DNA sequence: ATAATACTTTACATTTTTGTAAGGTATTTG
DNA sequence: CAAATACCTTACAAAAATGTAAAGTATTAT
């Protein structure tokens, strides 16, 4: 019940691009360096996000990646599910069958039911947080109360 | 961001015992059969839960497993974390460092921050559901409106 | 006592996930 | 047009999770 490596590193790479805005652009090697991961790994994660429509790739000498939409318009649910698949595997019941052909709890599965409810809760939370929220939060963490008091600063979650 | 196999099958085995109550008892082979998994696998999962104090093992010829507390007194957070570890890995930041010695976002990690919030939400949800809730829900699924109308039956979650 | 039953432990095989490597394709600059 | 740069794709290696096997220990019934 944890965030996978793909999901986390993918999100982190996307955040690097989000900080540049939709007009900005960065090469894979710069992104990899920014996150402390290898270039091939960053490359792989960005390829997934490109195919998912989250980022655009520009090839050639002045190439690089850029984020496709405003960070305030991209929520975490979209990012996480595009990197790691849906929160509740669509053929969950076909996979968790143990040694049997079919799961023993076909018409009677409170576990599956509760997983659905849980997935809904998680989805709601993730959908309510955008990349921009994360970036804003970062700023507050780096610069705790610069200048005047910032107690009125936007709170990400309660 | 999904429930692991260990967590799910472990929970399912525990539910089998929960249905018997604290006085009941079942052998590993019966539990394995009830869930459609192999005996050695069920054995392994039950051993984890025994060490975690969720079940008691009785050895010898009339041996078996029994649940240690009332199903209404065991919530899913406890079960899931004892099977799969804490929702947010305590040394998360020490592991997701990419190729670096230390994570690049040490003092500045909005991702970690949001993971903490998310883990809290998930924990709250899981803590609010007991094994008994799941069993009750099952009954309603097997016997939809037996006898008179049951629209006033207990709802597990909204 | 002894055999049968059932939990216990350790080791290992398999599968999935994670991360790396290498060769290919496209674009820009001189 | 050629060389440099940067993305793209496929295949593969390493690590972790999943599931199996086998030999050991404890208890009960005969």
mmCIF file of C-alpha atoms (C1' of nucleotides) in Angstrom:
data_model
loop_
_atom_site.group_PDB
_atom_site.id
_atom_site.type_symbol
_atom_site.label_atom_id
_atom_site.label_comp_id
_atom_site.label_asym_id
_atom_site.label_seq_id
_atom_site.Cartn_x
_atom_site.Cartn_y
_atom_site.Cartn_z
ATOM 1 C CA UNK A 1 0.000 0.000 0.000
ATOM 2 C CA UNK A 2 2.715 2.433 -0.993
ATOM 3 C CA UNK A 3 3.638 4.708 -3.847
ATOM 4 C CA UNK A 4 5.767 2.817 -6.372
ATOM 5 C CA UNK A 5 9.192 4.009 -7.503
ATOM 6 C CA UNK A 6 7.880 4.652 -10.993
ATOM 7 C CA UNK A 7 5.108 6.817 -9.624
ATOM 8 C CA UNK A 8 7.340 8.803 -7.342
ATOM 9 C CA UNK A 9 10.271 9.416 -9.667
ATOM 10 C CA UNK A 10 7.907 10.095 -12.540
ATOM 11 C CA UNK A 11 6.056 12.680 -10.507
ATOM 12 C CA UNK A 12 9.314 14.265 -9.451
ATOM 13 C CA UNK A 13 10.493 14.571 -13.043
ATOM 14 C CA UNK A 14 7.198 16.126 -13.985
ATOM 15 C CA UNK A 15 7.515 18.610 -11.157
ATOM 16 C CA UNK A 16 10.877 19.696 -12.543
ATOM 17 C CA UNK A 17 9.154 20.564 -15.797
ATOM 18 C CA UNK A 18 6.189 22.089 -14.006
ATOM 19 C CA UNK A 19 8.515 24.601 -12.355
ATOM 20 C CA UNK A 20 9.535 25.801 -15.815
ATOM 21 C CA UNK A 21 5.960 26.376 -16.895
ATOM 22 C CA UNK A 22 4.429 25.478 -20.235
ATOM 23 C CA UNK A 23 6.839 27.721 -22.142
ATOM 24 C CA UNK A 24 9.950 26.345 -20.495
ATOM 25 C CA UNK A 25 11.956 23.376 -21.700
ATOM 26 C CA UNK A 26 14.574 21.044 -20.285
ATOM 27 C CA UNK A 27 16.682 18.185 -21.597
ATOM 28 C CA UNK A 28 16.513 14.732 -20.065
ATOM 29 C CA UNK A 29 20.026 15.076 -18.713
ATOM 30 C CA UNK A 30 19.121 18.278 -16.882
ATOM 31 C CA UNK A 31 15.991 16.684 -15.459
ATOM 32 C CA UNK A 32 17.928 13.599 -14.415
ATOM 33 C CA UNK A 33 20.521 15.729 -12.700
ATOM 34 C CA UNK A 34 17.868 17.793 -10.961
ATOM 35 C CA UNK A 35 16.389 14.628 -9.445
ATOM 36 C CA UNK A 36 19.581 12.711 -8.885
ATOM 37 C CA UNK A 37 18.577 9.801 -11.106
ATOM 38 C CA UNK A 38 20.256 8.344 -14.180
ATOM 39 C CA UNK A 39 19.604 9.744 -17.634
ATOM 40 C CA UNK A 40 18.232 6.471 -19.065
ATOM 41 C CA UNK A 41 15.848 6.121 -16.141
ATOM 42 C CA UNK A 42 14.563 9.672 -16.456
ATOM 43 C CA UNK A 43 14.258 9.061 -20.155
ATOM 44 C CA UNK A 44 12.082 6.042 -19.615
ATOM 45 C CA UNK A 45 9.785 7.829 -17.179
ATOM 46 C CA UNK A 46 9.436 10.833 -19.461
ATOM 47 C CA UNK A 47 8.604 8.549 -22.364
ATOM 48 C CA UNK A 48 5.709 7.129 -20.365
ATOM 49 C CA UNK A 49 4.462 10.612 -19.587
ATOM 50 C CA UNK A 50 4.836 11.703 -23.177
ATOM 51 C CA UNK A 51 2.716 8.797 -24.380
ATOM 52 C CA UNK A 52 0.212 9.694 -21.691
ATOM 53 C CA UNK A 53 0.016 13.255 -22.984
ATOM 54 C CA UNK A 54 1.444 14.943 -19.913
ATOM 55 C CA UNK A 55 4.590 16.258 -21.588
ATOM 56 C CA UNK A 56 5.767 17.084 -25.082
ATOM 57 C CA UNK A 57 9.125 16.048 -26.488
ATOM 58 C CA UNK A 58 11.139 18.146 -28.896
ATOM 59 C CA UNK A 59 13.743 16.160 -30.772
ATOM 60 C CA UNK A 60 17.018 17.252 -32.223
ATOM 61 C CA UNK A 61 19.821 19.458 -31.110
ATOM 62 C CA UNK A 62 17.777 22.069 -29.283
ATOM 63 C CA UNK A 63 15.386 19.443 -28.062
ATOM 64 C CA UNK A 64 14.014 18.656 -24.658
ATOM 65 C CA UNK A 65 10.785 18.191 -22.764
ATOM 66 C CA UNK A 66 8.115 20.600 -21.686
ATOM 67 C CA UNK A 67 4.959 20.246 -19.693
ATOM 68 C CA UNK A 68 1.862 20.279 -21.810
ATOM 69 C CA UNK A 69 -0.637 21.984 -19.547
ATOM 70 C CA UNK A 70 -0.499 24.500 -16.744
ATOM 71 C CA UNK A 71 0.658 22.899 -13.482
ATOM 72 C CA UNK A 72 -2.499 24.229 -11.875
ATOM 73 C CA UNK A 73 -4.490 22.170 -14.365
ATOM 74 C CA UNK A 74 -2.786 18.847 -13.656
ATOM 75 C CA UNK A 75 -3.769 16.967 -10.544
ATOM 76 C CA UNK A 76 -1.937 14.139 -8.848
ATOM 77 C CA UNK A 77 -4.566 11.537 -9.614
ATOM 78 C CA UNK A 78 -3.902 11.946 -13.306
ATOM 79 C CA UNK A 79 -0.144 11.765 -12.854
ATOM 80 C CA UNK A 80 -0.166 8.762 -10.558
ATOM 81 C CA UNK A 81 -2.616 6.740 -12.596
ATOM 82 C CA UNK A 82 -0.830 7.469 -15.848
ATOM 83 C CA UNK A 83 2.442 6.354 -14.340
ATOM 84 C CA UNK A 84 1.246 3.388 -12.323
ATOM 85 C CA UNK A 85 -2.129 2.464 -13.727
ATOM 86 C CA UNK A 86 -5.515 2.794 -12.020
ATOM 87 C CA UNK A 87 -5.641 2.747 -8.222
ATOM 88 C CA UNK A 88 -7.800 -0.331 -8.302
ATOM 89 C CA UNK A 89 -6.584 -2.776 -10.917
ATOM 90 C CA UNK A 90 -9.498 -3.334 -13.333
ATOM 91 C CA UNK A 91 -8.915 -7.051 -13.356
ATOM 92 C CA UNK A 92 -8.020 -7.271 -9.727
ATOM 93 C CA UNK A 93 -10.401 -10.164 -9.198
ATOM 94 C CA UNK A 94 -8.943 -12.043 -12.141
ATOM 95 C CA UNK A 95 -5.453 -11.809 -10.678
ATOM 96 C CA UNK A 96 -5.943 -12.474 -7.001
ATOM 97 C CA UNK A 97 -7.430 -15.916 -7.523
ATOM 98 C CA UNK A 98 -4.805 -17.835 -5.591
ATOM 99 C CA UNK A 99 -4.435 -21.223 -7.242
ATOM 100 C CA UNK A 100 -7.967 -21.310 -8.542
ATOM 101 C CA UNK A 101 -9.238 -20.428 -11.973
ATOM 102 C CA UNK A 102 -11.634 -17.954 -10.503
ATOM 103 C CA UNK A 103 -11.563 -16.034 -7.230
ATOM 104 C CA UNK A 104 -13.493 -17.795 -4.505
ATOM 105 C CA UNK A 105 -15.269 -14.593 -3.504
ATOM 106 C CA UNK A 106 -16.887 -13.744 -6.778
ATOM 107 C CA UNK A 107 -20.301 -12.599 -5.597
ATOM 108 C CA UNK A 108 -19.387 -12.041 -2.051
ATOM 109 C CA UNK A 109 -16.222 -10.048 -1.783
ATOM 110 C CA UNK A 110 -16.210 -7.479 0.962
ATOM 111 C CA UNK A 111 -12.487 -7.049 0.467
ATOM 112 C CA UNK A 112 -12.928 -5.950 -3.107
ATOM 113 C CA UNK A 113 -15.743 -3.740 -2.037
ATOM 114 C CA UNK A 114 -13.657 -2.018 0.592
ATOM 115 C CA UNK A 115 -10.801 -1.631 -1.864
ATOM 116 C CA UNK A 116 -13.175 0.216 -4.140
ATOM 117 C CA UNK A 117 -14.169 2.594 -1.383
ATOM 118 C CA UNK A 118 -10.575 3.121 -0.408
ATOM 119 C CA UNK A 119 -9.535 3.781 -3.986
ATOM 120 C CA UNK A 120 -12.291 6.382 -4.154
ATOM 121 C CA UNK A 121 -10.987 8.148 -1.076
ATOM 122 C CA UNK A 122 -7.434 8.155 -2.356
ATOM 123 C CA UNK A 123 -8.570 9.341 -5.760
ATOM 124 C CA UNK A 124 -10.491 12.200 -4.206
ATOM 125 C CA UNK A 125 -7.509 13.330 -2.243
ATOM 126 C CA UNK A 126 -5.103 13.095 -5.159
ATOM 127 C CA UNK A 127 -7.529 14.766 -7.535
ATOM 128 C CA UNK A 128 -7.767 17.692 -5.159
ATOM 129 C CA UNK A 129 -4.058 18.434 -5.298
ATOM 130 C CA UNK A 130 -2.393 19.937 -8.361
ATOM 131 C CA UNK A 131 1.242 20.137 -9.368
ATOM 132 C CA UNK A 132 1.025 23.838 -8.702
ATOM 133 C CA UNK A 133 -0.081 23.178 -5.141
ATOM 134 C CA UNK A 134 3.061 21.133 -4.620
ATOM 135 C CA UNK A 135 5.273 23.835 -6.067
ATOM 136 C CA UNK A 136 3.650 26.464 -3.883
ATOM 137 C CA UNK A 137 4.150 24.282 -0.876
ATOM 138 C CA UNK A 138 7.810 23.858 -1.728
ATOM 139 C CA UNK A 139 8.314 27.593 -1.844
ATOM 140 C CA UNK A 140 6.869 27.914 1.627
ATOM 141 C CA UNK A 141 9.203 25.182 2.849
ATOM 142 C CA UNK A 142 12.328 26.765 1.391
ATOM 143 C CA UNK A 143 11.509 30.298 2.445
ATOM 144 C CA UNK A 144 9.676 30.118 5.745
ATOM 145 C CA UNK A 145 8.108 33.565 6.275
ATOM 146 C CA UNK A 146 10.294 35.788 4.126
ATOM 147 C CA UNK A 147 9.684 39.491 4.697
ATOM 148 C CA UNK A 148 6.307 39.967 6.306
ATOM 149 C CA UNK A 149 4.385 37.260 8.076
ATOM 150 C CA UNK A 150 2.837 34.713 5.735
ATOM 151 C CA UNK A 151 0.299 33.125 8.030
ATOM 152 C CA UNK A 152 -2.319 33.885 5.403
ATOM 153 C CA UNK A 153 -0.458 31.862 2.786
ATOM 154 C CA UNK A 154 -2.452 29.256 0.966
ATOM 155 C CA UNK A 155 -2.714 25.968 2.772
ATOM 156 C CA UNK A 156 -2.548 22.893 0.585
ATOM 157 C CA UNK A 157 -4.502 20.619 2.825
ATOM 158 C CA UNK A 158 -6.027 20.848 6.273
ATOM 159 C CA UNK B 1 -0.352 2.662 -5.131
ATOM 160 C CA UNK B 2 -2.105 -0.647 -4.694
ATOM 161 C CA UNK B 3 -2.669 -3.238 -2.041
ATOM 162 C CA UNK B 4 0.095 -5.847 -2.176
ATOM 163 C CA UNK B 5 -0.569 -9.574 -2.527
ATOM 164 C CA UNK B 6 0.721 -10.194 0.971
ATOM 165 C CA UNK B 7 -1.659 -7.620 2.383
ATOM 166 C CA UNK B 8 -4.664 -8.908 0.512
ATOM 167 C CA UNK B 9 -4.205 -12.641 1.022
ATOM 168 C CA UNK B 10 -3.159 -12.061 4.606
ATOM 169 C CA UNK B 11 -6.300 -10.079 5.274
ATOM 170 C CA UNK B 12 -8.403 -12.722 3.611
ATOM 171 C CA UNK B 13 -6.924 -15.473 5.759
ATOM 172 C CA UNK B 14 -7.549 -13.404 8.837
ATOM 173 C CA UNK B 15 -11.158 -12.888 7.791
ATOM 174 C CA UNK B 16 -11.598 -16.630 7.608
ATOM 175 C CA UNK B 17 -10.591 -16.844 11.261
ATOM 176 C CA UNK B 18 -12.614 -13.785 12.153
ATOM 177 C CA UNK B 19 -15.760 -15.541 10.955
ATOM 178 C CA UNK B 20 -15.102 -18.282 13.527
ATOM 179 C CA UNK B 21 -14.808 -15.831 16.391
ATOM 180 C CA UNK B 22 -12.221 -15.870 19.170
ATOM 181 C CA UNK B 23 -13.337 -19.286 20.374
ATOM 182 C CA UNK B 24 -13.204 -20.935 16.983
ATOM 183 C CA UNK B 25 -10.173 -22.575 15.437
ATOM 184 C CA UNK B 26 -9.067 -23.677 11.990
ATOM 185 C CA UNK B 27 -6.101 -25.509 10.542
ATOM 186 C CA UNK B 28 -3.897 -23.936 7.900
ATOM 187 C CA UNK B 29 -5.112 -26.401 5.314
ATOM 188 C CA UNK B 30 -8.720 -25.437 5.931
ATOM 189 C CA UNK B 31 -7.866 -21.752 5.735
ATOM 190 C CA UNK B 32 -5.868 -22.290 2.556
ATOM 191 C CA UNK B 33 -8.743 -24.179 1.002
ATOM 192 C CA UNK B 34 -11.230 -21.517 2.036
ATOM 193 C CA UNK B 35 -9.188 -18.869 0.210
ATOM 194 C CA UNK B 36 -8.020 -20.972 -2.699
ATOM 195 C CA UNK B 37 -4.334 -20.534 -1.951
ATOM 196 C CA UNK B 38 -1.621 -23.110 -1.252
ATOM 197 C CA UNK B 39 -1.037 -24.422 2.232
ATOM 198 C CA UNK B 40 2.591 -23.242 2.444
ATOM 199 C CA UNK B 41 1.575 -19.765 1.360
ATOM 200 C CA UNK B 42 -1.241 -19.519 3.886
ATOM 201 C CA UNK B 43 1.186 -20.860 6.442
ATOM 202 C CA UNK B 44 3.634 -18.097 5.735
ATOM 203 C CA UNK B 45 1.014 -15.365 5.965
ATOM 204 C CA UNK B 46 -0.379 -16.750 9.201
ATOM 205 C CA UNK B 47 3.111 -16.909 10.668
ATOM 206 C CA UNK B 48 3.488 -13.177 10.008
ATOM 207 C CA UNK B 49 0.192 -12.470 11.708
ATOM 208 C CA UNK B 50 1.051 -14.713 14.625
ATOM 209 C CA UNK B 51 4.296 -12.824 15.216
ATOM 210 C CA UNK B 52 2.325 -9.615 14.962
ATOM 211 C CA UNK B 53 -0.062 -10.801 17.663
ATOM 212 C CA UNK B 54 -3.168 -10.947 15.497
ATOM 213 C CA UNK B 55 -3.642 -14.702 15.743
ATOM 214 C CA UNK B 56 -2.642 -17.512 18.082
ATOM 215 C CA UNK B 57 -1.246 -20.819 16.905
ATOM 216 C CA UNK B 58 -1.933 -24.132 18.609
ATOM 217 C CA UNK B 59 0.547 -26.831 17.689
ATOM 218 C CA UNK B 60 0.162 -30.540 17.616
ATOM 219 C CA UNK B 61 -2.491 -32.886 16.459
ATOM 220 C CA UNK B 62 -5.542 -30.832 17.401
ATOM 221 C CA UNK B 63 -3.772 -27.644 16.486
ATOM 222 C CA UNK B 64 -4.776 -24.726 14.337
ATOM 223 C CA UNK B 65 -5.102 -20.976 14.375
ATOM 224 C CA UNK B 66 -7.545 -18.687 16.064
ATOM 225 C CA UNK B 67 -8.054 -14.972 16.040
ATOM 226 C CA UNK B 68 -6.805 -13.290 19.164
ATOM 227 C CA UNK B 69 -9.272 -10.448 19.573
ATOM 228 C CA UNK B 70 -12.867 -9.799 18.660
ATOM 229 C CA UNK B 71 -13.235 -8.956 14.955
ATOM 230 C CA UNK B 72 -14.987 -5.760 15.986
ATOM 231 C CA UNK B 73 -11.822 -4.763 17.840
ATOM 232 C CA UNK B 74 -9.432 -5.215 14.916
ATOM 233 C CA UNK B 75 -9.341 -2.542 12.274
ATOM 234 C CA UNK B 76 -7.882 -2.746 8.792
ATOM 235 C CA UNK B 77 -5.088 -0.287 9.457
ATOM 236 C CA UNK B 78 -3.611 -2.643 12.002
ATOM 237 C CA UNK B 79 -3.931 -5.635 9.702
ATOM 238 C CA UNK B 80 -2.515 -3.927 6.637
ATOM 239 C CA UNK B 81 0.420 -2.339 8.415
ATOM 240 C CA UNK B 82 1.326 -5.527 10.212
ATOM 241 C CA UNK B 83 1.314 -7.411 6.943
ATOM 242 C CA UNK B 84 2.905 -4.830 4.694
ATOM 243 C CA UNK B 85 4.628 -2.383 7.005
ATOM 244 C CA UNK B 86 3.702 1.250 7.617
ATOM 245 C CA UNK B 87 1.820 3.130 4.913
ATOM 246 C CA UNK B 88 4.645 5.600 4.625
ATOM 247 C CA UNK B 89 7.986 3.845 4.786
ATOM 248 C CA UNK B 90 9.874 5.367 7.741
ATOM 249 C CA UNK B 91 13.058 5.597 5.752
ATOM 250 C CA UNK B 92 11.343 6.565 2.562
ATOM 251 C CA UNK B 93 13.720 9.466 2.041
ATOM 252 C CA UNK B 94 16.735 7.233 2.567
ATOM 253 C CA UNK B 95 15.567 4.868 -0.141
ATOM 254 C CA UNK B 96 14.301 7.146 -2.884
ATOM 255 C CA UNK B 97 17.614 8.907 -3.359
ATOM 256 C CA UNK B 98 18.136 7.941 -6.985
ATOM 257 C CA UNK B 99 21.869 7.556 -7.540
ATOM 258 C CA UNK B 100 22.830 10.021 -4.841
ATOM 259 C CA UNK B 101 23.888 9.321 -1.287
ATOM 260 C CA UNK B 102 21.157 11.557 -0.010
ATOM 261 C CA UNK B 103 17.850 12.616 -1.529
ATOM 262 C CA UNK B 104 18.118 15.900 -3.348
ATOM 263 C CA UNK B 105 14.956 17.239 -1.685
ATOM 264 C CA UNK B 106 16.005 16.930 1.909
ATOM 265 C CA UNK B 107 14.625 20.184 3.303
ATOM 266 C CA UNK B 108 12.299 20.925 0.517
ATOM 267 C CA UNK B 109 10.249 17.921 -0.357
ATOM 268 C CA UNK B 110 6.647 18.638 -1.164
ATOM 269 C CA UNK B 111 6.295 15.120 -2.495
ATOM 270 C CA UNK B 112 7.183 13.595 0.845
ATOM 271 C CA UNK B 113 4.912 16.060 2.515
ATOM 272 C CA UNK B 114 1.963 15.119 0.355
ATOM 273 C CA UNK B 115 2.704 11.449 0.857
ATOM 274 C CA UNK B 116 2.410 12.041 4.568
ATOM 275 C CA UNK B 117 -0.967 13.691 4.160
ATOM 276 C CA UNK B 118 -2.145 10.928 1.881
ATOM 277 C CA UNK B 119 -0.962 8.229 4.267
ATOM 278 C CA UNK B 120 -2.935 9.978 6.986
ATOM 279 C CA UNK B 121 -6.106 9.907 4.916
ATOM 280 C CA UNK B 122 -5.686 6.259 4.055
ATOM 281 C CA UNK B 123 -4.911 5.411 7.659
ATOM 282 C CA UNK B 124 -8.033 7.191 8.826
ATOM 283 C CA UNK B 125 -10.181 5.291 6.417
ATOM 284 C CA UNK B 126 -8.660 1.913 7.224
ATOM 285 C CA UNK B 127 -8.743 2.551 10.956
ATOM 286 C CA UNK B 128 -12.447 3.248 10.699
ATOM 287 C CA UNK B 129 -13.252 -0.161 9.280
ATOM 288 C CA UNK B 130 -13.091 -3.330 11.366
ATOM 289 C CA UNK B 131 -12.988 -6.966 10.373
ATOM 290 C CA UNK B 132 -16.492 -7.243 11.723
ATOM 291 C CA UNK B 133 -17.655 -4.501 9.371
ATOM 292 C CA UNK B 134 -16.362 -6.541 6.453
ATOM 293 C CA UNK B 135 -18.087 -9.675 7.657
ATOM 294 C CA UNK B 136 -21.359 -7.817 8.117
ATOM 295 C CA UNK B 137 -21.044 -6.400 4.655
ATOM 296 C CA UNK B 138 -20.473 -9.856 3.236
ATOM 297 C CA UNK B 139 -23.676 -11.113 4.794
ATOM 298 C CA UNK B 140 -25.606 -8.330 3.147
ATOM 299 C CA UNK B 141 -24.028 -9.200 -0.188
ATOM 300 C CA UNK B 142 -24.845 -12.898 0.054
ATOM 301 C CA UNK B 143 -28.381 -12.410 1.270
ATOM 302 C CA UNK B 144 -29.757 -9.309 -0.408
ATOM 303 C CA UNK B 145 -33.020 -8.426 1.405
ATOM 304 C CA UNK B 146 -34.005 -11.748 2.931
ATOM 305 C CA UNK B 147 -37.537 -11.727 4.319
ATOM 306 C CA UNK B 148 -38.629 -8.140 4.846
ATOM 307 C CA UNK B 149 -37.027 -5.120 3.253
ATOM 308 C CA UNK B 150 -33.595 -4.331 4.662
ATOM 309 C CA UNK B 151 -33.158 -0.765 3.511
ATOM 310 C CA UNK B 152 -32.418 0.102 7.111
ATOM 311 C CA UNK B 153 -29.527 -2.357 7.260
ATOM 312 C CA UNK B 154 -26.235 -1.030 8.500
ATOM 313 C CA UNK B 155 -24.177 0.692 5.861
ATOM 314 C CA UNK B 156 -20.429 0.198 6.140
ATOM 315 C CA UNK B 157 -19.409 3.357 4.364
ATOM 316 C CA UNK B 158 -21.213 6.192 2.656
ATOM 317 C "C1'" DA C 1 6.186 -45.141 23.167
ATOM 318 C "C1'" DT C 2 4.800 -44.353 18.557
ATOM 319 C "C1'" DA C 3 2.454 -42.706 14.736
ATOM 320 C "C1'" DA C 4 -0.246 -39.145 12.925
ATOM 321 C "C1'" DT C 5 -1.242 -34.413 12.650
ATOM 322 C "C1'" DA C 6 -0.237 -29.626 12.432
ATOM 323 C "C1'" DC C 7 2.516 -25.625 13.200
ATOM 324 C "C1'" DT C 8 7.675 -23.562 12.272
ATOM 325 C "C1'" DT C 9 11.627 -22.342 9.886
ATOM 326 C "C1'" DT C 10 14.834 -21.855 6.306
ATOM 327 C "C1'" DA C 11 15.970 -22.076 1.779
ATOM 328 C "C1'" DC C 12 14.902 -21.645 -2.873
ATOM 329 C "C1'" DA C 13 12.393 -20.957 -7.425
ATOM 330 C "C1'" DT C 14 9.541 -17.787 -9.924
ATOM 331 C "C1'" DT C 15 7.658 -13.539 -11.252
ATOM 332 C "C1'" DT C 16 7.370 -8.668 -11.257
ATOM 333 C "C1'" DT C 17 9.377 -4.324 -10.728
ATOM 334 C "C1'" DT C 18 13.182 -1.455 -11.134
ATOM 335 C "C1'" DG C 19 16.969 0.385 -13.397
ATOM 336 C "C1'" DT C 20 20.762 0.159 -17.210
ATOM 337 C "C1'" DA C 21 22.742 -0.275 -21.867
ATOM 338 C "C1'" DA C 22 23.062 0.321 -26.605
ATOM 339 C "C1'" DG C 23 21.936 1.298 -31.047
ATOM 340 C "C1'" DG C 24 18.528 4.095 -33.879
ATOM 341 C "C1'" DT C 25 16.128 8.429 -35.478
ATOM 342 C "C1'" DA C 26 15.360 13.371 -35.765
ATOM 343 C "C1'" DT C 27 16.866 18.253 -35.659
ATOM 344 C "C1'" DT C 28 19.988 22.040 -35.451
ATOM 345 C "C1'" DT C 29 24.303 24.432 -36.368
ATOM 346 C "C1'" DG C 30 28.301 25.455 -38.958
ATOM 347 C "C1'" DC D 1 25.845 18.114 -45.944
ATOM 348 C "C1'" DA D 2 28.185 16.627 -41.820
ATOM 349 C "C1'" DA D 3 28.717 16.543 -37.050
ATOM 350 C "C1'" DA D 4 26.836 17.222 -32.699
ATOM 351 C "C1'" DT D 5 23.024 16.927 -29.737
ATOM 352 C "C1'" DA D 6 18.937 14.928 -27.902
ATOM 353 C "C1'" DC D 7 14.952 12.062 -27.974
ATOM 354 C "C1'" DC D 8 13.250 6.899 -29.015
ATOM 355 C "C1'" DT D 9 13.041 1.971 -28.741
ATOM 356 C "C1'" DT D 10 14.179 -2.508 -27.529
ATOM 357 C "C1'" DA D 11 16.553 -5.603 -24.956
ATOM 358 C "C1'" DC D 12 18.666 -6.909 -20.888
ATOM 359 C "C1'" DA D 13 20.504 -6.982 -15.902
ATOM 360 C "C1'" DA D 14 19.546 -6.469 -11.026
ATOM 361 C "C1'" DA D 15 16.641 -6.302 -7.143
ATOM 362 C "C1'" DA D 16 12.449 -7.068 -4.719
ATOM 363 C "C1'" DA D 17 8.167 -9.393 -4.070
ATOM 364 C "C1'" DT D 18 5.713 -13.551 -4.525
ATOM 365 C "C1'" DG D 19 4.963 -18.220 -3.934
ATOM 366 C "C1'" DT D 20 6.837 -23.238 -3.185
ATOM 367 C "C1'" DA D 21 9.445 -27.058 -1.017
ATOM 368 C "C1'" DA D 22 11.306 -29.616 2.519
ATOM 369 C "C1'" DA D 23 12.942 -30.807 6.813
ATOM 370 C "C1'" DG D 24 12.109 -29.818 11.787
ATOM 371 C "C1'" DT D 25 9.437 -29.441 16.291
ATOM 372 C "C1'" DA D 26 5.405 -29.922 19.214
ATOM 373 C "C1'" DT D 27 1.114 -32.222 20.621
ATOM 374 C "C1'" DT D 28 -2.413 -35.682 20.739
ATOM 375 C "C1'" DA D 29 -4.448 -40.302 20.270
ATOM 376 C "C1'" DT D 30 -3.703 -44.996 20.308
#
